[in-house]
Amino acid sequence: MVADDRVQVVLANPGGSYLIETDPRFASYRTWLSSDYMLTQLRVDPALTQKRLGDGFYEQKLIREQIAQLTGRRFLDGYSSDEAQYRALIDNGVTYAKEWGLRPGVELTAAQMAQLTSDIVWLVEKDVTLPNGQTTRALVPQVYVHVKPGDLDGSGALISGQSVNLNVSGDLVNQGSIAGRDVVSITAENVKNLGGRITGGDVAVRARTDLDNLGGIIDANNSLSAIAGRDLNVATTTRSNSNAQGSITNVSRVAGLYVTAPSGGTLVASAGRDLNLTGAQIGNASTGGQTVVAAARDLNLGTVNTSSSQSLAWDSKNWRKDSMQQEVGSSIQTNGDLRLSAGNDLNARGASVTSEQGALVATAGNNVNLSTAQTTRDVDEAHQFKGSSSWFSKKTITTRNTLSETTTQGTTFSGNTTYVQAGNDINVKGSNVVSTEGTTLIAKHDVNIEAATDSTTERHLREEKKSGLFSSGGIGFTIGTQQQSQDNQDARTTAAASTVGSTNGNVAIGAGNHYQQVGSNVVAPQGDITIQAKKVDILEAQETTHSTQETQFKQSGLTVAVTAPVIAAIQTAQQMGRAAGQTSDGRMKVLAGATTALAGKNAADAVASDPKSGGGVSISITVGGSKSQSKTTQDTSTAAGSKVAAGGNVSIQATGAGQDSTLTVQGSDIKGGGDVSLKADGDINLLAARNASEMHRSSSSVSGGVGVAVSLNSNGAAFGVTANASASRGKGEGSDVSWTNTHVSAGNTLTLESGGNTNLKGAVAAGKQVIANVGGDLNIESLQDTSKYHSKDQSISGSVTVGYGFSGSASASQQKIDSDFASVTEQSGIKAGDKGFQVNVRGNTDLKGAVIASADKAVQDGVNSLTTATLTQSEIHNRAEYSASSIGMTLSGGKDVKGGRISPTGAGVGLDSGSASSTTTSGISGIAGNTAVRTGDAETGIAKIFDADKVQKEINAQMQITLAFSQQAGQAVSNYVEKNRSELVAQMKKATTEEERSAVQGKLDDLKLQERVMNILVGAVTGVGTAAVTKEALSTAADEMRALMIQDSAKFAGVTDGTTTYDNLSAESAGVRGDGYKVGGTRWDLDGLCGEGNKRCKVMEDENHKPILDANGKTQLALNEKGQVQFDLKAAGVKSLDEFLQTDDGKKLAGATGGIQGVKGTLFGVPYEAGSWQDKLIGSFAGTHDLIGGKLSGLYDDQGNAKRGRSDSEKMFHETWTMVAIPISAPFAMSEQLPSPVWNAISILLKAAK
């Protein structure tokens, strides 16, 4: 019969799909999961089937009642919500129905029930009597529970009756079922319920000694009392299985004590000595019910241990081992009031204790210990792969990975109100004590609220071995063995915070002695927080990491390497591309491009000189080996602060022990939406927590080889013996310290009251109004974050070849990086709002880079006040600076078979540095020091400017670029000089007159000067030269280069429009030292001036006035009697040459600095006068830049103008070269401006670099 319940309404609508509908007010106006879900999965239209008894809410109520009747528990194993449980049971029912072809409405047969492998819900058609007496049929959800090992079955014992009363003089052991419809009363010496069930309306089980409920259920509908004269043990049992691959231990039967009455039910569990719950459950579903769990000595809410392990082995090199151990905690769940009581200790480990609607009271005569259960997991696996990377090589990769982690699951005490009291200490570790309406913790001695620690340790090792033929880098290969490994290890700990709080109410904590909160939270979002003790410490927890990365490399065998000019040029281009991508210096990027161009030119020259062999090929075959190793370790410690936060007021007091009553807050935050009060009989210490990080790096390498070298060129092959060796070492160290400041903030008034000193060191105290009464000194100090870094790396290498002549080379490099940083990140102080600050200090007030500040309104209203015996102030200087250098040098020399010299020296330098500084001053708003300081001012500290990885890449890129440039430029100089010298020597031999010999000798002298100038230039740009660079040498070189360029410019007769004539020296200028020549700007570019096909200039014509073409089919300029180019105004569509130069095509002829060389000067398009500072500045650069950027690059033709018919790639090359020439020309341009001591210093620095 359906009960007449005001929650449900019997539907009058005959067309409805169910008989009973829940009042929406009681169903929370939501849609509840119903049996429609089952019918839909079975593809049965719910509208076409028999009516269901009730809606989803009503069906779930029926399911809940059936489960309680069948098992005595609120939920089946593994479930914690009605909806999830109902869905899973329906899913199981659908699966079973499909397997057995069941039809909804038909009950399961005994045979079908015996085949169940899981608990299910199935729709069964039943006769239902409605409250009006009408009988109808409806589909009702029925729970079928499958029989587990140990459950009551046909072979078990059953004692049942209306009332069951057992009074046994000895022990009672139950492995079956004792059931009474009204009353069950059991009294015995020892009661052992071993997997059995004791159930009834009212149940009383009393043991004169021990009551053991092991894997069993004791449940009652109305009241349950389980009383032991000595120990009461409720323990969940486990079962274990194992096979060849592993083992598993999991929960077999959950032991529990339950009351299922919807209201008014009582549950009492009591022990004369100890009460032990081991992974067990106590449940009282009664609204307004009472639950008491008490022990005369210890009340232990313990855990049951489950575990699993698996070992898979494919062979001795490939295997995996997994293991896990997990503690499953106990649970006490009630709807009404819940009281836990222990005469001595109350211990809860990973437990869940909840009163949904009532009060939770936990008391202990000694300690209350709430701690964590643990889950540990270990993984160890190894794998090995063998294969081949090509037909001629084998590769073996071996890996080993291990993981060990421990995570914690805290205890939770939760009630509508929660009250915890201890006669000695309350210890909460990684756990929660919470409530809806109010939480109270009272301990006669100490209250400790601490974070638990989770930890993880892992290691990843990878080793790769190669044998056979493999690449050795560049154009070459190695036949031998190679082994490299990487070993990464990490260990870290994290803090798992405790929480004491109330969602709607207040939190009150009292300790008779010491209150300590570490890395944990005390919160009351809607209420107040009160903390009272003789001594208060609110501190941070520390989270740590330790990591190690270690790499090793070893190789031995026979190496074949091939070098050739073209290959070297390609490798240089690749190296320069990578280096340019790692530097932020625009000049270096340009220099990298120039180096690539030089390498290409040198390769082309080499091939041109020996085309048959492609410029010469060298092959080396060496036997040797190399090894290297590096190791980096890093340790960090990071603060995980505590938090005290209330939506209302916060009051924290340390009183009762005189000067020993101190209040310390370190690296943590205290916040109140209303007033905040901190009071101590002794000192108040608001301190920052320290975060630290340290890094240590070391590396080393060594290599060597000996063998033969073969040189191939057009003259044949030559053989020699070659040997090489190299070594390197390096180390780096870094340390960082940062501070996590403490913050105390009030939405309204913040009050600080100390009998002793008040110290804010790395702390901010803030509120709309701040009141401080200090019985001693007030010390406020800002703390600086610091960072230091130092590294030094060195390498040296050398090689020698003897046979076809002699050659040797040596290379060395050194890199150093130093960085130092110290800055205040957050300024300490008292920071008030519009109501200002009122600070009274009996002793001295000392500010170190700190402030006592307010909003401007408080200053204007005159509400700020500071009363102190004395006042001292000081400022803090913030700084950031770093310097980095990378120097590389290559020396090479020798003789070829003809006795000629080989290869000059090469050097490269990379430099980077930076600095920043600021001052953090002290001040008091409108009173002293920096009186302009206000709350909300921007921080005055500085940010870090140093990035070790970025700086290292920068200086290495610079060094590689300048070193490569010096080598390629040196080779280019050598090629240029040797080619021209050979031609001039040949001309000297052919000269027959003194005049001819004198002319050739003049050109040889010019060539020597050019060689000297170019060597000085290469040395200046790379930091190392073949001769000392002095002011005098640069000045002389500049003069000589200027004279050469004036002479070269004079070759062009000019261009004329018939009225105005310009050549390359026709513009007015002060020149250099009064020579009056303007050499700055671009030379005439006749391609740009005359246009395509010389359409804007007059050309040579035949008698038919048709253009005369040259051998290449191009028109030829018609020069006037003075040899000048004739500009055709009509063809250009202008009235004068000057007008054309102002057109878009004309402006393209002008350079940014100087414009057009033979026309009035411009600087970035703006005209300047002769003798102006622009004229002098451009003139000082002009000669040197013209030689380097124009003459040496091959830009000019035999008329001293830009070569005609240049391709786009040639134009790009010349533009790049011209850009590079600007910084190179600077030392020469400034040679007349810098005093001698500066040039002496430059010379010393260059020698040092050398």
mmCIF file with all atom_site columns, C-alpha atoms in Angstrom, residues 460-462 484-489 547-553 628-633 698:
data_model
loop_
_atom_site.group_PDB
_atom_site.id
_atom_site.type_symbol
_atom_site.label_atom_id
_atom_site.label_alt_id
_atom_site.label_comp_id
_atom_site.label_asym_id
_atom_site.label_entity_id
_atom_site.label_seq_id
_atom_site.pdbx_PDB_ins_code
_atom_site.Cartn_x
_atom_site.Cartn_y
_atom_site.Cartn_z
_atom_site.occupancy
_atom_site.B_iso_or_equiv
_atom_site.pdbx_formal_charge
_atom_site.auth_seq_id
_atom_site.auth_comp_id
_atom_site.auth_asym_id
_atom_site.auth_atom_id
_atom_site.pdbx_PDB_model_num
ATOM 1  C CA . HIS A 1 460 ? 64.532 9.055  -15.855 1.00 0.00 ? 460 HIS A CA 1
ATOM 2  C CA . LEU A 1 461 ? 67.642 7.464  -17.344 1.00 0.00 ? 461 LEU A CA 1
ATOM 3  C CA . ARG A 1 462 ? 68.263 7.132  -21.075 1.00 0.00 ? 462 ARG A CA 1
ATOM 4  C CA . GLN A 1 484 ? 75.646 8.930  -24.629 1.00 0.00 ? 484 GLN A CA 1
ATOM 5  C CA . SER A 1 485 ? 73.419 9.007  -21.578 1.00 0.00 ? 485 SER A CA 1
ATOM 6  C CA . GLN A 1 486 ? 71.128 11.395 -19.773 1.00 0.00 ? 486 GLN A CA 1
ATOM 7  C CA . ASP A 1 487 ? 70.127 10.951 -16.172 1.00 0.00 ? 487 ASP A CA 1
ATOM 8  C CA . ASN A 1 488 ? 67.410 13.205 -14.694 1.00 0.00 ? 488 ASN A CA 1
ATOM 9  C CA . GLN A 1 489 ? 66.425 12.927 -11.051 1.00 0.00 ? 489 GLN A CA 1
ATOM 10 C CA . SER A 1 547 ? 66.804 18.089 -9.226  1.00 0.00 ? 547 SER A CA 1
ATOM 11 C CA . THR A 1 548 ? 69.881 16.712 -10.910 1.00 0.00 ? 548 THR A CA 1
ATOM 12 C CA . GLN A 1 549 ? 70.588 16.508 -14.630 1.00 0.00 ? 549 GLN A CA 1
ATOM 13 C CA . GLU A 1 550 ? 73.672 14.604 -15.693 1.00 0.00 ? 550 GLU A CA 1
ATOM 14 C CA . THR A 1 551 ? 74.831 13.868 -19.232 1.00 0.00 ? 551 THR A CA 1
ATOM 15 C CA . GLN A 1 552 ? 77.765 11.805 -20.462 1.00 0.00 ? 552 GLN A CA 1
ATOM 16 C CA . PHE A 1 553 ? 79.167 11.237 -23.928 1.00 0.00 ? 553 PHE A CA 1
ATOM 17 C CA . SER A 1 628 ? 82.442 14.747 -22.119 1.00 0.00 ? 628 SER A CA 1
ATOM 18 C CA . GLN A 1 629 ? 80.249 15.070 -19.090 1.00 0.00 ? 629 GLN A CA 1
ATOM 19 C CA . SER A 1 630 ? 78.105 17.719 -17.457 1.00 0.00 ? 630 SER A CA 1
ATOM 20 C CA . LYS A 1 631 ? 76.108 17.883 -14.266 1.00 0.00 ? 631 LYS A CA 1
ATOM 21 C CA . THR A 1 632 ? 73.618 20.424 -13.004 1.00 0.00 ? 632 THR A CA 1
ATOM 22 C CA . THR A 1 633 ? 71.941 20.375 -9.613  1.00 0.00 ? 633 THR A CA 1
ATOM 23 C CA . SER A 1 698 ? 80.069 21.612 -13.904 1.00 0.00 ? 698 SER A CA 1
#
